[in-house]
Short mmCIF file of C-alpha atoms in Angstrom, two decimals:
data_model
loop_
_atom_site.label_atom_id
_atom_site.label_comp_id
_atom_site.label_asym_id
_atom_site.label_seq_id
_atom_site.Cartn_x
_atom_site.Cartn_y
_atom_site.Cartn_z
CA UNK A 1 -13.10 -20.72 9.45
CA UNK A 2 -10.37 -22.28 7.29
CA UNK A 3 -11.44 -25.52 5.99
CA UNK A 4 -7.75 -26.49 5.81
CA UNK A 5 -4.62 -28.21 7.57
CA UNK A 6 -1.33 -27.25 6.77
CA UNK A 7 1.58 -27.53 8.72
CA UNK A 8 3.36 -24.06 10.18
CA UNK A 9 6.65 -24.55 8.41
CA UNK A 10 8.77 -26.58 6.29
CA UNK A 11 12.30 -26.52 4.94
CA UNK A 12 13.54 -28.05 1.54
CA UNK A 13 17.10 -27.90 0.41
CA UNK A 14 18.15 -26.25 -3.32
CA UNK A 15 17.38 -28.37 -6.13
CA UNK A 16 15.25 -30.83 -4.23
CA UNK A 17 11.70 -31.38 -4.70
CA UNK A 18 9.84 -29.86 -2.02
CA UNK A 19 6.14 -31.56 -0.91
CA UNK A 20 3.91 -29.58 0.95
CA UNK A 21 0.95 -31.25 2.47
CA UNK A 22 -2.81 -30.14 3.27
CA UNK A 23 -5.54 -31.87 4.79
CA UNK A 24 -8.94 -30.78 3.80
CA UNK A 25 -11.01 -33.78 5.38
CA UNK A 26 -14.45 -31.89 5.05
CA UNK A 27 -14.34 -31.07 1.63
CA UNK A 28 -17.76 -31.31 -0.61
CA UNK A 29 -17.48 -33.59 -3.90
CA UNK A 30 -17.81 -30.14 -6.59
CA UNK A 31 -15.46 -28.24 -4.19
CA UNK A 32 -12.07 -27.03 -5.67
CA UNK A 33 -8.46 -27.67 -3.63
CA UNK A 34 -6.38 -23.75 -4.28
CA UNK A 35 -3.00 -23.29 -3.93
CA UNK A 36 -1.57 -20.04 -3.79
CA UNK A 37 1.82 -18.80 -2.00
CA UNK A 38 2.71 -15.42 -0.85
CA UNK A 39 6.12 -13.79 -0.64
CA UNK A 40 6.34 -10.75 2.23
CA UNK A 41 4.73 -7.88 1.41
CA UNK A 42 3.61 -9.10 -2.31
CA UNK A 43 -0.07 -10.37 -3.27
CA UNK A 44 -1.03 -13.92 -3.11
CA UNK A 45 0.21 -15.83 -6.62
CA UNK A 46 -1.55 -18.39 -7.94
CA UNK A 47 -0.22 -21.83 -8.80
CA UNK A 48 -2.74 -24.80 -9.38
CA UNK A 49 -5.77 -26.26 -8.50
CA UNK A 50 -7.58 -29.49 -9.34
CA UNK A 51 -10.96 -31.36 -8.20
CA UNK A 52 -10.07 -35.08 -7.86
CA UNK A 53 -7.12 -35.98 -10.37
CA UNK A 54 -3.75 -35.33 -10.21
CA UNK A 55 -2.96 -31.97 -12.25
CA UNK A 56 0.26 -30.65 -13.54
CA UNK A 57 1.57 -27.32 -14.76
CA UNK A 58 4.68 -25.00 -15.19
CA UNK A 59 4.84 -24.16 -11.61
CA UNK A 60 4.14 -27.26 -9.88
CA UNK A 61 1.90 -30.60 -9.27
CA UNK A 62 -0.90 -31.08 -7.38
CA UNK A 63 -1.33 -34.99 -6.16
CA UNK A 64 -4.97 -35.18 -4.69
CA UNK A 65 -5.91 -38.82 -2.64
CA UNK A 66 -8.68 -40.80 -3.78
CA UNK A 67 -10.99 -39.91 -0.94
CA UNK A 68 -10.06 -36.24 -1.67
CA UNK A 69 -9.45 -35.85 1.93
CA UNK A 70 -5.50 -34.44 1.78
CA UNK A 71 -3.32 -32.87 -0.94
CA UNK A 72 0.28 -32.75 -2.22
CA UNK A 73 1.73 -29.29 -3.65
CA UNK A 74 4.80 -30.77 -5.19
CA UNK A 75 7.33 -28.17 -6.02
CA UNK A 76 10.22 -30.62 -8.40
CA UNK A 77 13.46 -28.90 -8.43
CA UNK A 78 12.94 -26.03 -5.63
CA UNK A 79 14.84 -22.48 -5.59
CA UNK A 80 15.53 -19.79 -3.56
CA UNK A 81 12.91 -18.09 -4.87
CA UNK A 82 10.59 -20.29 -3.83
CA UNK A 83 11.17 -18.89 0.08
CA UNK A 84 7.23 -18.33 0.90
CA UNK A 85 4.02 -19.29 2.79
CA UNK A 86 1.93 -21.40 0.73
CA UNK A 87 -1.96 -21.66 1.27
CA UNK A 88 -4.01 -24.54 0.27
CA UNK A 89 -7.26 -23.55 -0.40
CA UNK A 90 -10.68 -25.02 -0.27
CA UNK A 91 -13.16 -22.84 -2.16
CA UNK A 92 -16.45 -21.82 -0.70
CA UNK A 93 -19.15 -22.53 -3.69
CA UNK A 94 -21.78 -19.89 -4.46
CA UNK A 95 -22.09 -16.49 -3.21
CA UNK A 96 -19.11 -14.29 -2.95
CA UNK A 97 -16.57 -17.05 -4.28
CA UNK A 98 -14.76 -16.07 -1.35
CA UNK A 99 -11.11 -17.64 -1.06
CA UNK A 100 -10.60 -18.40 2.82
CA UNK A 101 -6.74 -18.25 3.68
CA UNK A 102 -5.89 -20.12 6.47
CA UNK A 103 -2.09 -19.45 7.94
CA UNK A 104 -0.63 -21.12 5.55
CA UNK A 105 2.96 -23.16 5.65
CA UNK A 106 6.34 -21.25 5.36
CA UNK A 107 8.44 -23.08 3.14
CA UNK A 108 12.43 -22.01 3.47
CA UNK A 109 14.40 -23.29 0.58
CA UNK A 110 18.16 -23.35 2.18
CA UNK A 111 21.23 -23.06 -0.37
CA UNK B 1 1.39 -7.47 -20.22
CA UNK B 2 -2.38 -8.13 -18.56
CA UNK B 3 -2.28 -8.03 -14.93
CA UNK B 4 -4.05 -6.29 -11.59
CA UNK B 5 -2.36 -3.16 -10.49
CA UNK B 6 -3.15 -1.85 -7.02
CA UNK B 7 -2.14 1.91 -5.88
CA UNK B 8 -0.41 3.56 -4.74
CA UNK B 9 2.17 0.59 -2.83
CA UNK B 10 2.34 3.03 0.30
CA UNK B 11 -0.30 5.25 1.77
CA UNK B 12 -0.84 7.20 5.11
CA UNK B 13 -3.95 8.60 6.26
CA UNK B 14 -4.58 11.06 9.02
CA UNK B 15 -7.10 10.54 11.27
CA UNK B 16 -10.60 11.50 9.96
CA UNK B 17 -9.55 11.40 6.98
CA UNK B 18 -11.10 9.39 3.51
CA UNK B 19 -8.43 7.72 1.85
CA UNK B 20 -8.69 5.64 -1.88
CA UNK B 21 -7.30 2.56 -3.03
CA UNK B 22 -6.93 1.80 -6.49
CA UNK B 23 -7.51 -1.33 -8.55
CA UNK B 24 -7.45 -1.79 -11.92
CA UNK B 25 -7.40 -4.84 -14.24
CA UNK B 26 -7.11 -5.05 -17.55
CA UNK B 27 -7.57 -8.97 -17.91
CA UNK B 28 -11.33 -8.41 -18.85
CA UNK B 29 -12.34 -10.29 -16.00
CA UNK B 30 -15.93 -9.85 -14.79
CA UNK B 31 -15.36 -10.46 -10.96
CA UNK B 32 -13.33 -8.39 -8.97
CA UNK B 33 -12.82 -8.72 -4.95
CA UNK B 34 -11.41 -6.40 -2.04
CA UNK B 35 -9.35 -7.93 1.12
CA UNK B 36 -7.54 -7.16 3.81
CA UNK B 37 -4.41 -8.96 5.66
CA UNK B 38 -3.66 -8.63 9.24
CA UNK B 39 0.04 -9.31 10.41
CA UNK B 40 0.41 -13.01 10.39
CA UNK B 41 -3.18 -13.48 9.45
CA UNK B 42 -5.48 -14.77 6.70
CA UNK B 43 -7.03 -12.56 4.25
CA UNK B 44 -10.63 -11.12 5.12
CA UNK B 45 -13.03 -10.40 2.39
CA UNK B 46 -14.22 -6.72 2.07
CA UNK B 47 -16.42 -6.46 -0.55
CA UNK B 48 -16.74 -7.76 -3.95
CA UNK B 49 -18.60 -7.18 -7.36
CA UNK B 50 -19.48 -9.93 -9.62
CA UNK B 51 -20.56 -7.56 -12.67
CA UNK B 52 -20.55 -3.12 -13.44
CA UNK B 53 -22.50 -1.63 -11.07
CA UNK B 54 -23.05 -4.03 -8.76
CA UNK B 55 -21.60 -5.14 -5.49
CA UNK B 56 -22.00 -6.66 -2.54
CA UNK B 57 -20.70 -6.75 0.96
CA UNK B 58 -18.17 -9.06 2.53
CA UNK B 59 -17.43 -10.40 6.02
CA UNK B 60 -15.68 -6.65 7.25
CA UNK B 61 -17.57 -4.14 4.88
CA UNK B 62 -17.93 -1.95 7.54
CA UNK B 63 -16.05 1.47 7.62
CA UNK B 64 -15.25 1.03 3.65
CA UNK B 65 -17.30 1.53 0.61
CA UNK B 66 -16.14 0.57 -3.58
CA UNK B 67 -17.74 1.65 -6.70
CA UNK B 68 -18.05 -0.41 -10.07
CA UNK B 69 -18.62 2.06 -12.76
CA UNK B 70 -16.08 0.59 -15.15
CA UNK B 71 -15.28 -3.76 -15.92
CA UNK B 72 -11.98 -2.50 -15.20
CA UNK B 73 -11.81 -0.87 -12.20
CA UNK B 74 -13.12 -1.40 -8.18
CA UNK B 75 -11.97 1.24 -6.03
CA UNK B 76 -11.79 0.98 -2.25
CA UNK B 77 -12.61 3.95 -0.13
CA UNK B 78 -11.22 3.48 3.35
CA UNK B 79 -13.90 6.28 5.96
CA UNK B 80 -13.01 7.45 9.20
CA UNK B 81 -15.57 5.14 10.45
CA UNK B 82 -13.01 2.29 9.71
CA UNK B 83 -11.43 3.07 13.36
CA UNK B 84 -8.39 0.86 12.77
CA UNK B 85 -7.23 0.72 9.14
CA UNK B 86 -3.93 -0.12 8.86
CA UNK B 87 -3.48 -3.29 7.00
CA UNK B 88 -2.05 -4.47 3.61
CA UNK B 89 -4.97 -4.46 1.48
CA UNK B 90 -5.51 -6.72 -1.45
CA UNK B 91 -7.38 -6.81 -4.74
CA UNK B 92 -8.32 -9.90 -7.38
CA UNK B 93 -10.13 -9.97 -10.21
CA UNK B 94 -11.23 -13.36 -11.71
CA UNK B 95 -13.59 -14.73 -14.75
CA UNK B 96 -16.91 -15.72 -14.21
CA UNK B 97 -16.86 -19.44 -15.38
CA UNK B 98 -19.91 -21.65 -15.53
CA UNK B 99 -19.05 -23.82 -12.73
CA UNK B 100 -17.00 -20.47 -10.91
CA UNK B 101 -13.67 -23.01 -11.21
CA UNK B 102 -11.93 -20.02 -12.28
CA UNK B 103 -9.02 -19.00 -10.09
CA UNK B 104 -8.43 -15.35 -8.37
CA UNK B 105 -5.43 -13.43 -9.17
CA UNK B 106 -4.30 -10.76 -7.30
CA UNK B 107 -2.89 -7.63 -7.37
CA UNK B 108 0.73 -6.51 -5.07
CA UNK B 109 -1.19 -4.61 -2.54
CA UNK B 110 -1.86 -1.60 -1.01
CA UNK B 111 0.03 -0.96 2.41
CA UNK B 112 -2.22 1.51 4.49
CA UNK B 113 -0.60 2.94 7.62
CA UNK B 114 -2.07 5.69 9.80
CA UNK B 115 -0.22 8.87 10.70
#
Protein backbone atom coordinates (compact mmCIF):
# COMPACT_ATOMS: atom_id res chain seq x y z
CA UNK A 1 0.00 0.00 0.00
CA UNK A 2 2.92 2.25 -1.00
CA UNK A 3 1.73 5.55 -2.02
CA UNK A 4 4.87 5.83 -4.17
CA UNK A 5 6.59 5.33 -7.73
CA UNK A 6 10.06 4.80 -8.01
CA UNK A 7 11.83 3.20 -10.58
CA UNK A 8 13.65 -0.47 -9.80
CA UNK A 9 17.16 0.69 -10.53
CA UNK A 10 19.42 3.31 -11.61
CA UNK A 11 23.10 3.75 -12.29
CA UNK A 12 25.18 7.07 -11.91
CA UNK A 13 28.84 7.28 -12.67
CA UNK A 14 31.60 8.68 -9.82
CA UNK A 15 31.52 12.24 -9.32
CA UNK A 16 28.32 12.86 -11.20
CA UNK A 17 25.21 14.05 -9.78
CA UNK A 18 22.85 11.36 -9.49
CA UNK A 19 18.73 12.23 -9.72
CA UNK A 20 16.47 9.85 -8.49
CA UNK A 21 12.86 10.30 -9.25
CA UNK A 22 9.44 9.48 -7.33
CA UNK A 23 6.01 9.96 -8.23
CA UNK A 24 3.61 10.38 -5.44
CA UNK A 25 0.46 11.59 -7.55
CA UNK A 26 -2.04 11.00 -4.58
CA UNK A 27 -0.42 12.86 -2.06
CA UNK A 28 -2.66 15.09 0.54
CA UNK A 29 -1.66 18.97 0.76
CA UNK A 30 -0.12 18.56 4.85
CA UNK A 31 1.48 15.23 3.76
CA UNK A 32 5.35 14.99 3.99
CA UNK A 33 7.64 13.48 0.81
CA UNK A 34 10.64 10.98 3.01
CA UNK A 35 13.63 9.95 1.67
CA UNK A 36 15.59 7.43 3.21
CA UNK A 37 18.20 4.84 1.57
CA UNK A 38 19.33 1.57 2.86
CA UNK A 39 22.65 -0.16 2.39
CA UNK A 40 22.43 -4.33 2.73
CA UNK A 41 21.97 -5.49 5.89
CA UNK A 42 22.13 -1.85 7.69
CA UNK A 43 18.94 0.21 8.95
CA UNK A 44 17.20 2.66 6.81
CA UNK A 45 19.24 6.31 7.01
CA UNK A 46 17.60 9.25 6.77
CA UNK A 47 18.34 12.05 4.32
CA UNK A 48 15.64 14.85 3.68
CA UNK A 49 12.26 15.63 3.46
CA UNK A 50 10.23 18.69 2.51
CA UNK A 51 6.35 19.62 2.01
CA UNK A 52 6.16 21.82 -1.15
CA UNK A 53 9.56 23.82 -1.58
CA UNK A 54 12.66 22.81 -2.66
CA UNK A 55 14.93 21.85 0.50
CA UNK A 56 18.60 21.43 0.79
CA UNK A 57 21.00 19.83 3.22
CA UNK A 58 24.48 18.12 3.74
CA UNK A 59 23.41 14.97 2.17
CA UNK A 60 21.41 15.96 -0.68
CA UNK A 61 18.42 18.12 -2.37
CA UNK A 62 15.07 17.47 -2.60
CA UNK A 63 13.32 19.35 -5.83
CA UNK A 64 9.46 18.93 -5.25
CA UNK A 65 6.99 20.09 -8.55
CA UNK A 66 4.51 22.64 -8.06
CA UNK A 67 1.55 20.32 -8.11
CA UNK A 68 3.49 18.19 -5.55
CA UNK A 69 2.73 15.27 -7.64
CA UNK A 70 6.64 13.87 -8.27
CA UNK A 71 10.00 14.43 -6.55
CA UNK A 72 13.73 14.78 -7.26
CA UNK A 73 16.38 13.23 -4.67
CA UNK A 74 19.38 14.92 -6.12
CA UNK A 75 22.55 13.39 -4.92
CA UNK A 76 25.50 16.38 -6.47
CA UNK A 77 28.79 14.78 -6.66
CA UNK A 78 27.90 10.88 -6.08
CA UNK A 79 30.39 8.16 -4.47
CA UNK A 80 30.82 4.76 -4.09
CA UNK A 81 29.38 4.89 -1.03
CA UNK A 82 26.40 5.98 -2.16
CA UNK A 83 25.72 2.14 -3.71
CA UNK A 84 22.01 1.71 -2.12
CA UNK A 85 18.20 1.45 -2.50
CA UNK A 86 16.65 4.65 -1.85
CA UNK A 87 12.91 4.98 -0.68
CA UNK A 88 10.81 7.94 -1.20
CA UNK A 89 8.40 8.19 1.27
CA UNK A 90 4.95 9.57 1.64
CA UNK A 91 3.97 9.76 5.32
CA UNK A 92 0.70 8.46 6.59
CA UNK A 93 -0.71 11.45 8.99
CA UNK A 94 -2.15 10.54 12.39
CA UNK A 95 -2.14 7.36 14.15
CA UNK A 96 0.92 5.26 14.23
CA UNK A 97 3.07 7.76 12.01
CA UNK A 98 3.77 4.74 10.21
CA UNK A 99 6.56 5.12 7.39
CA UNK A 100 5.33 2.81 4.38
CA UNK A 101 8.49 1.56 2.33
CA UNK A 102 7.72 0.74 -0.95
CA UNK A 103 10.70 -1.29 -2.98
CA UNK A 104 12.56 1.37 -3.36
CA UNK A 105 15.25 2.21 -6.38
CA UNK A 106 18.82 0.65 -6.35
CA UNK A 107 21.14 3.20 -7.21
CA UNK A 108 24.82 1.70 -8.38
CA UNK A 109 27.41 4.37 -8.43
CA UNK A 110 30.12 2.75 -11.02
CA UNK A 111 33.93 3.96 -10.66
CA UNK B 1 27.48 10.12 20.19
CA UNK B 2 23.33 9.91 20.38
CA UNK B 3 22.03 7.23 18.30
CA UNK B 4 19.54 3.89 18.31
CA UNK B 5 21.34 0.73 19.11
CA UNK B 6 19.58 -2.55 18.33
CA UNK B 7 20.90 -6.08 19.84
CA UNK B 8 22.37 -8.26 19.56
CA UNK B 9 23.26 -7.93 15.30
CA UNK B 10 22.75 -11.87 15.08
CA UNK B 11 20.33 -14.08 16.90
CA UNK B 12 18.99 -17.73 16.54
CA UNK B 13 16.08 -19.10 18.17
CA UNK B 14 15.01 -22.66 18.53
CA UNK B 15 11.77 -23.58 17.94
CA UNK B 16 9.37 -22.82 20.88
CA UNK B 17 11.44 -20.77 22.09
CA UNK B 18 10.95 -16.70 23.39
CA UNK B 19 13.60 -14.73 22.05
CA UNK B 20 14.35 -10.60 22.90
CA UNK B 21 15.33 -7.85 20.84
CA UNK B 22 16.83 -4.91 22.18
CA UNK B 23 16.40 -1.21 21.46
CA UNK B 24 17.66 1.50 23.08
CA UNK B 25 17.92 5.25 22.30
CA UNK B 26 19.41 7.71 23.96
CA UNK B 27 18.25 10.73 21.65
CA UNK B 28 15.38 11.52 24.21
CA UNK B 29 12.94 10.92 21.68
CA UNK B 30 9.37 10.23 22.82
CA UNK B 31 8.25 7.84 19.93
CA UNK B 32 9.76 4.72 19.33
CA UNK B 33 8.58 2.01 16.54
CA UNK B 34 9.24 -1.85 15.84
CA UNK B 35 9.50 -3.34 12.07
CA UNK B 36 10.24 -6.04 10.25
CA UNK B 37 11.90 -6.54 6.59
CA UNK B 38 11.26 -9.43 4.42
CA UNK B 39 13.95 -10.31 1.67
CA UNK B 40 13.45 -7.80 -1.03
CA UNK B 41 10.50 -6.32 0.74
CA UNK B 42 9.22 -3.16 2.43
CA UNK B 43 9.29 -2.71 6.04
CA UNK B 44 6.07 -3.83 8.08
CA UNK B 45 5.16 -2.05 11.20
CA UNK B 46 5.05 -4.19 14.44
CA UNK B 47 4.17 -2.20 17.09
CA UNK B 48 4.91 1.17 18.30
CA UNK B 49 4.70 3.46 21.50
CA UNK B 50 4.18 7.08 21.28
CA UNK B 51 4.93 7.78 25.16
CA UNK B 52 6.25 5.27 28.67
CA UNK B 53 3.93 2.82 29.16
CA UNK B 54 2.00 2.90 26.39
CA UNK B 55 1.76 1.13 23.10
CA UNK B 56 -0.08 0.12 20.50
CA UNK B 57 -0.31 -2.49 17.85
CA UNK B 58 0.82 -2.37 14.25
CA UNK B 59 -0.18 -4.04 10.97
CA UNK B 60 1.76 -7.74 12.10
CA UNK B 61 1.56 -7.51 16.03
CA UNK B 62 0.70 -10.86 16.14
CA UNK B 63 3.13 -13.52 17.65
CA UNK B 64 5.29 -10.49 19.31
CA UNK B 65 4.75 -8.39 22.31
CA UNK B 66 7.20 -4.90 23.59
CA UNK B 67 7.24 -3.19 26.84
CA UNK B 68 7.79 0.67 27.50
CA UNK B 69 8.89 0.98 31.02
CA UNK B 70 11.75 3.34 30.30
CA UNK B 71 11.78 6.78 27.41
CA UNK B 72 14.73 4.95 26.44
CA UNK B 73 14.08 1.66 25.75
CA UNK B 74 11.24 -0.66 23.60
CA UNK B 75 12.02 -4.17 23.68
CA UNK B 76 10.66 -6.72 21.23
CA UNK B 77 9.78 -10.16 22.40
CA UNK B 78 9.56 -12.51 19.45
CA UNK B 79 6.80 -15.93 21.01
CA UNK B 80 6.60 -19.17 19.55
CA UNK B 81 3.29 -18.13 18.33
CA UNK B 82 5.22 -15.99 15.70
CA UNK B 83 5.39 -19.35 13.43
CA UNK B 84 7.83 -17.82 10.94
CA UNK B 85 10.24 -15.29 12.46
CA UNK B 86 13.11 -14.96 10.62
CA UNK B 87 13.51 -11.52 9.32
CA UNK B 88 15.83 -8.49 9.87
CA UNK B 89 14.06 -6.57 12.37
CA UNK B 90 14.20 -2.85 12.74
CA UNK B 91 13.78 -0.20 15.40
CA UNK B 92 13.27 3.94 15.20
CA UNK B 93 12.74 6.26 17.58
CA UNK B 94 11.57 9.81 16.59
CA UNK B 95 10.33 13.25 18.43
CA UNK B 96 6.93 13.98 18.86
CA UNK B 97 6.59 17.37 16.95
CA UNK B 98 3.41 19.40 16.82
CA UNK B 99 2.60 18.78 13.32
CA UNK B 100 4.49 14.90 13.70
CA UNK B 101 7.00 16.40 10.68
CA UNK B 102 9.65 14.88 12.62
CA UNK B 103 11.63 12.22 10.80
CA UNK B 104 12.32 8.41 12.07
CA UNK B 105 15.74 7.25 12.57
CA UNK B 106 16.63 3.93 12.84
CA UNK B 107 18.63 1.64 14.44
CA UNK B 108 21.23 -1.26 12.32
CA UNK B 109 18.96 -4.11 12.98
CA UNK B 110 18.46 -7.18 14.45
CA UNK B 111 18.95 -10.32 12.10
CA UNK B 112 16.70 -13.19 13.55
CA UNK B 113 17.26 -16.63 12.03
CA UNK B 114 15.72 -19.88 13.29
CA UNK B 115 17.75 -22.96 14.17
Amino acid sequence: DAKTTQPTSMDCAEGRAANLPCNHSTISGNEYVYWYRQIHSQGPQYIIHGLKNNETNEMASLIITEDRKSSTLILPHATLRDTAVYYCIVRVLGGSEKLVFGKGTKLTVNP
Amino acid sequence: DGGITQSPKYLFRKEGQNVTLSCEQNLNHDAMYWYRQDPGQGLRLIYYSQIVNDFQKGDIAEGYSVSREKKESFPLTVTSAQKNPTAFYLCASRTAGDDGRQPQHFGDGTRLSIL
